[in-house]
XYZ file of C-alpha atoms in Angstrom:
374
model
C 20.259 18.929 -12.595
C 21.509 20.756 -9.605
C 24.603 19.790 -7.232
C 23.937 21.243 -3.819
C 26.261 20.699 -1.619
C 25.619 18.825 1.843
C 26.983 21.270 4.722
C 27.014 20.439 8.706
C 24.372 22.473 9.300
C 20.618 22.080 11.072
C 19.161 22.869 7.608
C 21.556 20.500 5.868
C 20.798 17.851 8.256
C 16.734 17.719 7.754
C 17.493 18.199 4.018
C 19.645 14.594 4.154
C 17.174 13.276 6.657
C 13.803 13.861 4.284
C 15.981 12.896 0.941
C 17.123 9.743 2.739
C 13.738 8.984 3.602
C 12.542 9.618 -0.190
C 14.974 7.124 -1.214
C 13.699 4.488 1.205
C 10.224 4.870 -0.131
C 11.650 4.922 -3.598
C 12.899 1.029 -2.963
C 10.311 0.177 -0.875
C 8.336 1.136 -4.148
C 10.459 -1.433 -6.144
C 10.091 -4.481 -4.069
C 13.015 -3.815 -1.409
C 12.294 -4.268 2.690
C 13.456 -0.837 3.353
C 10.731 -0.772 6.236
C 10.475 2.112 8.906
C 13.088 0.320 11.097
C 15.425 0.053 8.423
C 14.949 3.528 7.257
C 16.242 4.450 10.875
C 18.930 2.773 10.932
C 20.399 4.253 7.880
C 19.761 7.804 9.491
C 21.403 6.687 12.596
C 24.279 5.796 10.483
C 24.583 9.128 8.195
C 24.283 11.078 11.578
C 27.203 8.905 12.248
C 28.720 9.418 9.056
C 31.955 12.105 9.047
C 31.590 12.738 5.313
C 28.320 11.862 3.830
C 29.540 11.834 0.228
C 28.206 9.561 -2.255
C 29.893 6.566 -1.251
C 29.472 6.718 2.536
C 25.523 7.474 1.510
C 25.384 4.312 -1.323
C 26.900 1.655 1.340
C 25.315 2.973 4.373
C 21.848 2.432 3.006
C 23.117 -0.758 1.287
C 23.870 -2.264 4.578
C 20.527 -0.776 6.310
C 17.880 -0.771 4.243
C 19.013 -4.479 1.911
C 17.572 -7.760 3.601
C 19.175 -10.301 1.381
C 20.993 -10.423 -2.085
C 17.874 -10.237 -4.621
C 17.389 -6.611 -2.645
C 21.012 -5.759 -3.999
C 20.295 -5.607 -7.555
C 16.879 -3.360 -6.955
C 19.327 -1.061 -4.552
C 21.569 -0.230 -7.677
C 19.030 1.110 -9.690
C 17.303 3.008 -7.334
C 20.192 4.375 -6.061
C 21.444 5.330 -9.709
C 17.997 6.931 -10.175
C 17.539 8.599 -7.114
C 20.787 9.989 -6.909
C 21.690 10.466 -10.532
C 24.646 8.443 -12.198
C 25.838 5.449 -11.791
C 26.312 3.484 -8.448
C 29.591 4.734 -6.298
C 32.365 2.049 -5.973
C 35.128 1.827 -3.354
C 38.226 3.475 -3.696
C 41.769 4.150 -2.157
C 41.487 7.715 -2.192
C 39.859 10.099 -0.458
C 36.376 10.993 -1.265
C 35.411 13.406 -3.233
C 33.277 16.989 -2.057
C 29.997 15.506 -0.597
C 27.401 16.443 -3.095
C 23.924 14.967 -3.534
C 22.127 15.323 -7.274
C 18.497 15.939 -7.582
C 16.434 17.575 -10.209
C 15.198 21.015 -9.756
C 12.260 22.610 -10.076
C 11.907 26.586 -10.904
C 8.164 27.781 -9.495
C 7.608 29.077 -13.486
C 8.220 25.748 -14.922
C 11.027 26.656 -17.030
C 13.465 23.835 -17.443
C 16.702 23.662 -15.041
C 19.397 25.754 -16.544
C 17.366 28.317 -17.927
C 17.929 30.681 -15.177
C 20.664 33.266 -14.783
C 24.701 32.079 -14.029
C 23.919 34.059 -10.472
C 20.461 32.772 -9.739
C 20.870 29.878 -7.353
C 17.722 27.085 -8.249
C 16.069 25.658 -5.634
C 16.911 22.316 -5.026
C 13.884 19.314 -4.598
C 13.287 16.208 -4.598
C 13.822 13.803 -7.835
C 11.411 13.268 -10.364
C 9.520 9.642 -8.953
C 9.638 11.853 -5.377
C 7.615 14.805 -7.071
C 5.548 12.686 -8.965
C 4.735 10.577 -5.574
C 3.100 13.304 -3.693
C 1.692 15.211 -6.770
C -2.148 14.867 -6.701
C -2.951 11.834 -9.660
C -6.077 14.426 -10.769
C -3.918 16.960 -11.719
C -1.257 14.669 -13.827
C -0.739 14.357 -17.323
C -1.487 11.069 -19.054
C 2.322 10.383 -19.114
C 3.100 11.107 -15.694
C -0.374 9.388 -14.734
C 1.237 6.072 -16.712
C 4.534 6.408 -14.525
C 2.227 5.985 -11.574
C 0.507 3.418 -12.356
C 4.220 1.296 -13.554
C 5.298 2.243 -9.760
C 1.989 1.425 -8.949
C 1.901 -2.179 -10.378
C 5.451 -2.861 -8.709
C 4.530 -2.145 -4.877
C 4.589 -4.972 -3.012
C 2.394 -5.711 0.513
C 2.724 -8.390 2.704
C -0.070 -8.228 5.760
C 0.678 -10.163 9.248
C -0.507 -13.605 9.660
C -2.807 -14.171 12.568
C -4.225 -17.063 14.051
C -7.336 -18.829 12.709
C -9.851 -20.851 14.955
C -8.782 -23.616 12.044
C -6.549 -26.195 12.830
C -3.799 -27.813 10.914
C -1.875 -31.217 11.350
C 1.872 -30.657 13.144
C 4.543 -32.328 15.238
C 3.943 -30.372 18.045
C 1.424 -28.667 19.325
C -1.785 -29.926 21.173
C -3.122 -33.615 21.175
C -5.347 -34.612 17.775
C -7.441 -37.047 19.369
C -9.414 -37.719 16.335
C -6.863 -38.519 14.052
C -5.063 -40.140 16.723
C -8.445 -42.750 17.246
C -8.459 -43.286 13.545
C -4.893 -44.164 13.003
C -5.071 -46.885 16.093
C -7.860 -48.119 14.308
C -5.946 -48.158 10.943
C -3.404 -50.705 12.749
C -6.377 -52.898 14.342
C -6.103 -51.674 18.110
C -2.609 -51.296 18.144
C -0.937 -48.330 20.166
C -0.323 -45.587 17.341
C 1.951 -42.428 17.713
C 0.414 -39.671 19.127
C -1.186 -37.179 16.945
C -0.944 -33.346 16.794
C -2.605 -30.083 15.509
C -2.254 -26.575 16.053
C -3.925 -23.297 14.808
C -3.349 -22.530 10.810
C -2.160 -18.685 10.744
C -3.967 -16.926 7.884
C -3.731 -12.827 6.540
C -6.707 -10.439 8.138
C -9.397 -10.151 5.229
C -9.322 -7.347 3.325
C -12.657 -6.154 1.641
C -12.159 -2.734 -0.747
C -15.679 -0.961 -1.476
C -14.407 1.615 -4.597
C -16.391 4.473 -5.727
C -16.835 4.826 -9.375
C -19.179 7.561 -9.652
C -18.382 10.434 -11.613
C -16.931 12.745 -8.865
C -14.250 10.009 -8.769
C -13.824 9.556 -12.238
C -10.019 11.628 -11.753
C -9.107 8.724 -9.050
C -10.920 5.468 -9.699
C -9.191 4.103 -11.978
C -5.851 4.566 -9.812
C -7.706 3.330 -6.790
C -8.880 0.216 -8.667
C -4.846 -0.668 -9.730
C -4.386 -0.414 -6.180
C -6.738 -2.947 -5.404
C -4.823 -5.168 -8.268
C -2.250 -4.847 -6.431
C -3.393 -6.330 -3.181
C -5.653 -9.379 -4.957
C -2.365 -10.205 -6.519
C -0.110 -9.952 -3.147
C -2.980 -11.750 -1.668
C -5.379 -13.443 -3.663
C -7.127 -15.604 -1.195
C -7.706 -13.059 1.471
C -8.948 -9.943 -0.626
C -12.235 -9.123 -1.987
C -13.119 -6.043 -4.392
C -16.386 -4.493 -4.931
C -17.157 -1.582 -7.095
C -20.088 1.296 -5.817
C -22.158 3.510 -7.921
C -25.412 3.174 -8.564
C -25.345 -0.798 -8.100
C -22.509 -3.116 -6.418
C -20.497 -4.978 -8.558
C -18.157 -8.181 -7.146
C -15.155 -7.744 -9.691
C -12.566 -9.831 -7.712
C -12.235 -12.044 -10.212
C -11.653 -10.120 -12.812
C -8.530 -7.945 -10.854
C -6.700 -12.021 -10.652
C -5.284 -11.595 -13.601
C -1.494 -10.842 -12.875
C -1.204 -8.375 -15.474
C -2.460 -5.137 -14.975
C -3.783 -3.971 -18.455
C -5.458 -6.906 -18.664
C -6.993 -6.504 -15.345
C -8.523 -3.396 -16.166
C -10.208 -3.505 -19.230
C -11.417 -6.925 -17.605
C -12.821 -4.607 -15.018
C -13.611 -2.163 -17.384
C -16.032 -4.098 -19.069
C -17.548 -5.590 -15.888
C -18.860 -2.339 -14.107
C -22.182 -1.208 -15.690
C -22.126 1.852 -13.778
C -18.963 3.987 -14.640
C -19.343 7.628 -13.449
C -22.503 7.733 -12.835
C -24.281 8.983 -9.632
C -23.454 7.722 -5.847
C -26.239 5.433 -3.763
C -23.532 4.619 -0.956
C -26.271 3.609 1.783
C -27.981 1.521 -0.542
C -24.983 -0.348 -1.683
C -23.313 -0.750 1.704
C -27.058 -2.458 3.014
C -27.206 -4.405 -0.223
C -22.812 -5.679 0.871
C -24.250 -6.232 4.185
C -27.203 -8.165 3.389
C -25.466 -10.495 1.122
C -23.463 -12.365 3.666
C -20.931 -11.787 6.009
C -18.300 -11.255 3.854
C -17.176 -7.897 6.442
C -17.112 -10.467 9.633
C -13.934 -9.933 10.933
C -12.446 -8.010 7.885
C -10.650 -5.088 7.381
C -13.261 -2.864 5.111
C -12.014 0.096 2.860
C -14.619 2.353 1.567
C -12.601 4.431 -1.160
C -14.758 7.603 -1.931
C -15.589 11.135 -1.817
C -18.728 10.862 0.663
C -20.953 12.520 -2.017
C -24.067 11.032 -1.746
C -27.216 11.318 -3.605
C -29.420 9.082 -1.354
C -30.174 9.250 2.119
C -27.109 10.186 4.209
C -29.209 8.639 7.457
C -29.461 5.107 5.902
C -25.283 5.420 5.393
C -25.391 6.355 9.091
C -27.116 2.869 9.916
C -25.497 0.783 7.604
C -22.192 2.020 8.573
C -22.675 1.540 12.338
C -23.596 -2.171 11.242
C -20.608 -2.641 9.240
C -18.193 -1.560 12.550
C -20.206 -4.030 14.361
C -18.617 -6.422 12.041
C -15.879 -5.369 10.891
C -12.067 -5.593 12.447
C -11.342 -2.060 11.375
C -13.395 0.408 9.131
C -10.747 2.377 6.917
C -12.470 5.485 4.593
C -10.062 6.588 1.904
C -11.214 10.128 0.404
C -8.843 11.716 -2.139
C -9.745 14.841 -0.912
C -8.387 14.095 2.644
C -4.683 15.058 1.203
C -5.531 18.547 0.220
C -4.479 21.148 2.295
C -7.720 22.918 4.504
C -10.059 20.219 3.390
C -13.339 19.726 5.758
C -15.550 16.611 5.734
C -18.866 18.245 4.791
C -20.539 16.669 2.498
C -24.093 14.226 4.066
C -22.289 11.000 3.485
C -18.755 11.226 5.363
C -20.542 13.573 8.153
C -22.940 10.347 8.392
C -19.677 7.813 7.790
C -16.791 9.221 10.205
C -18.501 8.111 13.643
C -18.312 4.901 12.569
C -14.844 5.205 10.573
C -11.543 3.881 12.570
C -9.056 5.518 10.093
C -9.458 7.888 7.724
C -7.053 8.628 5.471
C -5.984 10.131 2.049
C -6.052 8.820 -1.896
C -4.966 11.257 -4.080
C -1.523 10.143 -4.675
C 1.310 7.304 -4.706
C 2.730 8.349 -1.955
C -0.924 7.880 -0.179
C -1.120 4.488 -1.182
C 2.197 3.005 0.079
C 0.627 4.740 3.432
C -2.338 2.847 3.010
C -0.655 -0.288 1.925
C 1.845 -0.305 5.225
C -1.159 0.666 7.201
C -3.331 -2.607 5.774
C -0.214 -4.818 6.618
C -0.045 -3.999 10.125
C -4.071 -3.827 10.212
């Protein structure tokens, strides 16, 4: 562990201002409503803040980033994590030499201390913050595990909009129909008036996931992911897996926990790491109903494919034709000088509205907060 001290500086400043941050997307990680307004708020405050020692930091983001009393308890152990030791309390006297505790990385891998009394380590982020930006291809099993526990604990929420449904109410327009039968119910006599009004529902989500064998190192986290939304929304999400055949395996991801889930899943797809027939599973989605009408469709995969890149083309200008929004999620996207080359996403990306990265946690709480405002 390494104490570096927080000093007035410009440096100092955008070194508080990204480890703030890290910590707001640690508890958003853990269930908390530490949303991007919140997260501003609390750096509004600690730019406010004369001595941003551990307890002005702990109550600050207490009081910006909690939106009720079950946050509180979710706060404290984040905070304890993220910071190191236990939670700060309030006290008479003054506070102590600011100082904010991470863990430290040396660029050889030796382990913090191992360096000399006058060699100064560089100070990072904690542990969960290097783990959520660190590529999931190149983790070990444990740290792959840790993922997928952070993983299984995000929570999404997506905005309601209105249906063309309606639904009984006090107010709202005039229900004729129900109005007619109820004055019939009392044999002519005047009734009370009857109302509807529009039921509000969550956008359709509809997750097309790769399991070929070029995403073998990510298709397994990208299918936990899609656990994760069927169980946030369970009425409004649909899962299919692509290989060489499409596979519906929505039902399977229902079950709340996640092991179970995915050796349900496991055992459903026929086609694990095998080769890629995009076009011809995107016609065959298509041409089974209209299951994208008015959805938001994620494709999650590389864009290697072995068929025809042309009859992608088509089928993906058909699907933005019926889709709300067309996201492509290609774990490559995250790594640094990557170009869309390959037949399939040069065939894809005309007809892609967002296209974003999947190669790490830190991707998919992106893609999460991006699918709740979709």
């Amino acid at each position: 562990m390494d104490d570096a001290a927080v000093s007035p500086g410009r440096a100092a400043q955008d070194d508080l201002a990204a480890t703030l941050t890290g910590f707001a997307r640690t508890l958003r990680a853990a269930g908390v409503a530490a949303d991007h307004e919140r997260t501003q708020n609390l750096l509004l405050a600690a730019g406010h803040l004369d001595v941003t020692g551990r307890d002005a930091v702990y109550w600050a983001g207490r009081l910006t980033l909690c939106a009720g009393p079950d946050d509180l308890p979710r706060y404290d152990r984040c905070f304890a994590a993220y910071f190191g030791g236990e939670r700060p309390r309030a006290a008479r006297a003054a506070p102590p030499v600011v100082t904010v505790t991470r863990h430290t990385v040396s660029p050889d891998g030796a382990e913090p201390g191992e360096a000399g009394d006058d060699e100064a380590l560089p100070a990072t982020a904690s542990r969960t913050e290097v783990l959520r930006r660190r590529d999931i291809a190149r983790m070990t099993a444990a740290e792959r595990d840790e993922i997928h526990r952070l993983l299984a604990i995000l929570r999404t929420r997506r905005e309601r909009r209105r249906s063309r449904r309606f639904a009984p109410a006090h107010r709202g327009r005039l229900d004729p129909r129900r109005t007619i039968r109820e004055t019939l119910r009392r044999g002519g006599e005047t009734a009370r008036l009857r109302r509807r009004t529009h039921r509000v529902r969550p956008r359709r989500v509809v997750l097309l996931v790769d399991v070929s064998g070029s995403m073998a190192p990510y298709a397994d986290t990208m299918l936990r992911f899609a656990h994760v939304l069927v169980r946030c929304e369970p009425r409004a999400t649909e899962v299919f897996s692509a290989g060489t055949r499409l596979t519906r395996i929505t039902a399977e991801l229902r079950h709340r926990d996640p092991g179970t889930a995915m050796r349900e899943v496991s055992a459903a797809i026929p086609d694990w790491s095998g080769g890629t027939r995009l076009g011809e599973e995107l016609k065959e989605f298509l041409d089974r109903g209209s299951r994208a009408r008015g959805a938001v469709v994620v494709i999650a995969s590389d864009g290697w494919e072995r068929g025809d890149p042309s009859l992608l083309g088509r089928q993906m200008a058909r699907l933005s034709r019926l889709a709300h929004r067309v996201i492509w999620v290609n774990p490559h996207k995250g790594h640094e000088g990557y170009q869309p080359l390959t037949g399939g996403m040069r065939a894809a990306l005309p007809y892609v509205g967002a296209f974003v990265a999947g190669h790490s946690l830190a991707a998919f709480e992106e893609l999460a907060e991006r699918l709740s405002h979709a």
